[in-house]
């Protein structure tokens, strides 16, 4: 028994008396648990101000040098293509395909970190953001910190790009404009109270849940005027309308023989589905 306890202590390293007592038992008092949390909090603060902070500072310094190298290469008047070719050869030697790496920032990051995953993408994104809007007098460490950190920069849309919510809003606006006068799938339905758009809604639409009956008919079994649900359906409708429009335009460009072949294929598919 003594040898087991001694082994556990050696393997765990410097552990507190509270943690040592917990290793001996699967129960712990409230006081001991709270004391352990205090010790963990203190250890985390020491780590944040010590190893973690130093690690981040070193990372930001490397990214700063990547950023500077990018500026130096981009600003070259002669020999730039030859240098980029040399970088591509280095990437090939590391087992990466330079033809699939879209920009110089990502190439520099992958050469530096030997990474092709999410980490490299995040670091390259930091450099590209810094190239766009980092003040000349500001250090990379300050810039990244002010932006909320590397992960926050990774989630931020490119400068000038629309956010996902803005994209959805545009889709909703497009669908609303088109569906107001669109040919209905089923028209002249009697709107019961559950299908009436809310008086305070910004849309003249509601959502309906349709059940397919055994005889092939359908029945509306639930209605919703929740704005988020209506917006989601409108956004989906906008995408489908855009796809249908593209298909129609592509079809119009086909010659008569190609259109005839498509008609035969569609007819055969319809017969199989019947």
Short mmCIF file of N, CA and C in Angstrom, two decimals, residues 183-259:
data_model
loop_
_atom_site.label_atom_id
_atom_site.label_comp_id
_atom_site.label_asym_id
_atom_site.label_seq_id
_atom_site.Cartn_x
_atom_site.Cartn_y
_atom_site.Cartn_z
N UNK A 183 -46.03 32.74 -58.64
CA UNK A 183 -47.13 31.80 -58.86
C UNK A 183 -47.20 30.83 -57.68
N UNK A 184 -48.35 30.73 -57.01
CA UNK A 184 -48.41 29.87 -55.82
C UNK A 184 -48.41 28.39 -56.16
N UNK A 185 -47.86 27.58 -55.27
CA UNK A 185 -47.95 26.13 -55.42
C UNK A 185 -49.39 25.68 -55.21
N UNK A 186 -50.02 26.25 -54.21
CA UNK A 186 -51.44 26.02 -53.92
C UNK A 186 -52.03 27.39 -53.58
N UNK A 187 -53.06 27.78 -54.25
CA UNK A 187 -53.59 29.13 -54.04
C UNK A 187 -54.93 29.15 -53.32
N UNK A 188 -55.33 30.34 -52.91
CA UNK A 188 -56.64 30.59 -52.32
C UNK A 188 -56.92 29.76 -51.07
N UNK A 189 -55.93 29.59 -50.23
CA UNK A 189 -56.16 28.90 -48.96
C UNK A 189 -56.88 29.82 -47.99
N UNK A 190 -57.76 29.26 -47.21
CA UNK A 190 -58.40 30.04 -46.16
C UNK A 190 -57.44 30.13 -44.98
N UNK A 191 -57.08 31.35 -44.61
CA UNK A 191 -56.12 31.53 -43.53
C UNK A 191 -56.82 31.53 -42.18
N UNK A 192 -56.64 30.45 -41.44
CA UNK A 192 -57.14 30.40 -40.07
C UNK A 192 -56.23 31.26 -39.21
N UNK A 193 -56.61 31.48 -37.98
CA UNK A 193 -55.83 32.37 -37.10
C UNK A 193 -54.39 31.92 -36.97
N UNK A 194 -54.17 30.60 -36.93
CA UNK A 194 -52.82 30.09 -36.74
C UNK A 194 -51.91 30.36 -37.95
N UNK A 195 -52.50 30.70 -39.09
CA UNK A 195 -51.73 30.96 -40.29
C UNK A 195 -51.70 32.44 -40.67
N UNK A 196 -52.27 33.27 -39.83
CA UNK A 196 -52.26 34.70 -40.10
C UNK A 196 -50.91 35.29 -39.67
N UNK A 197 -50.25 36.03 -40.57
CA UNK A 197 -49.00 36.70 -40.15
C UNK A 197 -49.28 37.62 -38.98
N UNK A 198 -48.37 37.65 -38.03
CA UNK A 198 -48.55 38.49 -36.84
C UNK A 198 -48.67 39.96 -37.24
N UNK A 199 -49.49 40.69 -36.50
CA UNK A 199 -49.71 42.11 -36.81
C UNK A 199 -48.42 42.92 -36.73
N UNK A 200 -47.52 42.51 -35.81
CA UNK A 200 -46.28 43.27 -35.64
C UNK A 200 -45.13 42.68 -36.46
N UNK A 201 -45.45 41.75 -37.37
CA UNK A 201 -44.41 41.13 -38.18
C UNK A 201 -44.04 42.04 -39.34
N UNK A 202 -42.80 41.95 -39.78
CA UNK A 202 -42.35 42.74 -40.94
C UNK A 202 -42.68 42.05 -42.25
N UNK A 203 -43.24 40.83 -42.18
CA UNK A 203 -43.52 40.06 -43.39
C UNK A 203 -45.01 39.75 -43.52
N UNK A 204 -45.45 39.58 -44.77
CA UNK A 204 -46.80 39.08 -45.03
C UNK A 204 -46.74 37.58 -45.29
N UNK A 205 -45.88 36.91 -44.55
CA UNK A 205 -45.70 35.47 -44.72
C UNK A 205 -45.80 34.79 -43.36
N UNK A 206 -46.18 33.51 -43.41
CA UNK A 206 -46.08 32.66 -42.23
C UNK A 206 -45.54 31.32 -42.68
N UNK A 207 -45.15 30.46 -41.75
CA UNK A 207 -44.61 29.14 -42.09
C UNK A 207 -45.68 28.08 -41.79
N UNK A 208 -45.76 27.07 -42.63
CA UNK A 208 -46.74 26.01 -42.44
C UNK A 208 -46.06 24.65 -42.50
N UNK A 209 -46.47 23.76 -41.61
CA UNK A 209 -45.98 22.39 -41.61
C UNK A 209 -47.03 21.52 -42.28
N UNK A 210 -46.65 20.90 -43.41
CA UNK A 210 -47.61 20.14 -44.21
C UNK A 210 -47.36 18.64 -44.05
N UNK A 211 -48.42 17.90 -43.73
CA UNK A 211 -48.32 16.45 -43.59
C UNK A 211 -48.83 15.79 -44.87
N UNK A 212 -48.09 14.79 -45.33
CA UNK A 212 -48.56 14.03 -46.48
C UNK A 212 -49.47 12.90 -45.99
N UNK A 213 -50.69 12.83 -46.50
CA UNK A 213 -51.64 11.80 -46.09
C UNK A 213 -51.44 10.53 -46.91
N UNK A 214 -52.04 9.43 -46.42
CA UNK A 214 -51.90 8.14 -47.09
C UNK A 214 -52.47 8.15 -48.50
N UNK A 215 -53.49 8.97 -48.73
CA UNK A 215 -54.11 9.01 -50.06
C UNK A 215 -53.38 9.95 -51.02
N UNK A 216 -52.25 10.49 -50.59
CA UNK A 216 -51.48 11.35 -51.46
C UNK A 216 -51.79 12.83 -51.32
N UNK A 217 -52.83 13.15 -50.57
CA UNK A 217 -53.15 14.55 -50.35
C UNK A 217 -52.30 15.11 -49.21
N UNK A 218 -52.37 16.41 -49.04
CA UNK A 218 -51.62 17.04 -47.97
C UNK A 218 -52.52 17.79 -47.03
N UNK A 219 -52.03 18.01 -45.82
CA UNK A 219 -52.82 18.74 -44.83
C UNK A 219 -51.89 19.62 -44.00
N UNK A 220 -52.24 20.89 -43.84
CA UNK A 220 -51.47 21.79 -42.99
C UNK A 220 -51.83 21.49 -41.54
N UNK A 221 -50.86 21.08 -40.76
CA UNK A 221 -51.12 20.66 -39.39
C UNK A 221 -50.57 21.64 -38.36
N UNK A 222 -49.75 22.58 -38.81
CA UNK A 222 -49.19 23.55 -37.86
C UNK A 222 -48.77 24.79 -38.62
N UNK A 223 -48.97 25.94 -38.01
CA UNK A 223 -48.55 27.19 -38.61
C UNK A 223 -47.71 27.99 -37.63
N UNK A 224 -46.76 28.74 -38.14
CA UNK A 224 -45.90 29.56 -37.28
C UNK A 224 -45.66 30.92 -37.93
N UNK A 225 -45.71 31.94 -37.10
CA UNK A 225 -45.38 33.29 -37.58
C UNK A 225 -44.08 33.78 -36.95
N UNK A 226 -43.33 32.86 -36.33
CA UNK A 226 -42.06 33.23 -35.71
C UNK A 226 -41.12 33.80 -36.77
N UNK A 227 -40.63 35.00 -36.53
CA UNK A 227 -39.84 35.71 -37.54
C UNK A 227 -38.62 34.93 -37.97
N UNK A 228 -37.91 34.31 -37.02
CA UNK A 228 -36.68 33.58 -37.38
C UNK A 228 -36.98 32.41 -38.31
N UNK A 229 -38.11 31.73 -38.09
CA UNK A 229 -38.49 30.60 -38.96
C UNK A 229 -38.85 31.10 -40.35
N UNK A 230 -39.62 32.18 -40.41
CA UNK A 230 -40.01 32.75 -41.70
C UNK A 230 -38.77 33.22 -42.46
N UNK A 231 -37.84 33.86 -41.78
CA UNK A 231 -36.62 34.33 -42.44
C UNK A 231 -35.79 33.18 -42.98
N UNK A 232 -35.70 32.10 -42.22
CA UNK A 232 -34.94 30.94 -42.68
C UNK A 232 -35.54 30.36 -43.96
N UNK A 233 -36.87 30.28 -44.02
CA UNK A 233 -37.54 29.76 -45.21
C UNK A 233 -37.37 30.71 -46.39
N UNK A 234 -37.43 32.00 -46.13
CA UNK A 234 -37.24 32.97 -47.20
C UNK A 234 -35.83 32.90 -47.77
N UNK A 235 -34.84 32.76 -46.88
CA UNK A 235 -33.46 32.66 -47.33
C UNK A 235 -33.25 31.41 -48.17
N UNK A 236 -33.85 30.29 -47.75
CA UNK A 236 -33.75 29.06 -48.52
C UNK A 236 -34.44 29.21 -49.87
N UNK A 237 -35.60 29.88 -49.87
CA UNK A 237 -36.33 30.10 -51.11
C UNK A 237 -35.51 30.93 -52.09
N UNK A 238 -34.81 31.94 -51.57
CA UNK A 238 -33.97 32.80 -52.43
C UNK A 238 -32.88 31.99 -53.11
N UNK A 239 -32.25 31.09 -52.36
CA UNK A 239 -31.21 30.24 -52.93
C UNK A 239 -31.77 29.34 -54.02
N UNK A 240 -32.94 28.73 -53.76
CA UNK A 240 -33.56 27.84 -54.74
C UNK A 240 -33.99 28.61 -55.99
N UNK A 241 -34.51 29.81 -55.80
CA UNK A 241 -34.92 30.64 -56.94
C UNK A 241 -33.71 31.00 -57.80
N UNK A 242 -32.59 31.32 -57.14
CA UNK A 242 -31.37 31.67 -57.87
C UNK A 242 -30.86 30.46 -58.65
N UNK A 243 -30.89 29.27 -58.04
CA UNK A 243 -30.45 28.06 -58.72
C UNK A 243 -31.34 27.76 -59.93
N UNK A 244 -32.67 27.92 -59.75
CA UNK A 244 -33.60 27.66 -60.84
C UNK A 244 -33.37 28.64 -61.99
N UNK A 245 -33.07 29.88 -61.65
CA UNK A 245 -32.82 30.90 -62.67
C UNK A 245 -31.55 30.55 -63.46
N UNK A 246 -30.51 30.11 -62.76
CA UNK A 246 -29.27 29.72 -63.44
C UNK A 246 -29.49 28.53 -64.35
N UNK A 247 -30.28 27.56 -63.87
CA UNK A 247 -30.56 26.38 -64.69
C UNK A 247 -31.35 26.77 -65.94
N UNK A 248 -32.31 27.68 -65.77
CA UNK A 248 -33.12 28.13 -66.90
C UNK A 248 -32.26 28.86 -67.94
N UNK A 249 -31.35 29.69 -67.45
CA UNK A 249 -30.47 30.43 -68.36
C UNK A 249 -29.54 29.48 -69.10
N UNK A 250 -29.02 28.48 -68.38
CA UNK A 250 -28.14 27.49 -69.02
C UNK A 250 -28.91 26.68 -70.05
N UNK A 251 -30.17 26.34 -69.73
CA UNK A 251 -31.02 25.57 -70.66
C UNK A 251 -31.29 26.36 -71.94
N UNK A 252 -31.53 27.65 -71.79
CA UNK A 252 -31.81 28.50 -72.95
C UNK A 252 -30.63 28.55 -73.92
N UNK A 253 -29.43 28.36 -73.39
CA UNK A 253 -28.23 28.44 -74.23
C UNK A 253 -27.96 27.14 -75.00
N UNK A 254 -28.67 26.05 -74.65
CA UNK A 254 -28.46 24.78 -75.32
C UNK A 254 -29.10 24.78 -76.71
N UNK A 255 -28.57 23.94 -77.58
CA UNK A 255 -29.19 23.82 -78.91
C UNK A 255 -30.40 22.89 -78.81
N UNK A 256 -31.17 22.80 -79.88
CA UNK A 256 -32.42 22.03 -79.88
C UNK A 256 -32.19 20.55 -79.62
N UNK A 257 -31.09 20.00 -80.14
CA UNK A 257 -30.80 18.58 -79.95
C UNK A 257 -30.53 18.28 -78.48
N UNK A 258 -29.79 19.14 -77.81
CA UNK A 258 -29.50 18.94 -76.39
C UNK A 258 -30.78 19.05 -75.57
N UNK A 259 -31.64 20.01 -75.91
CA UNK A 259 -32.91 20.17 -75.19
C UNK A 259 -33.79 18.94 -75.36
#
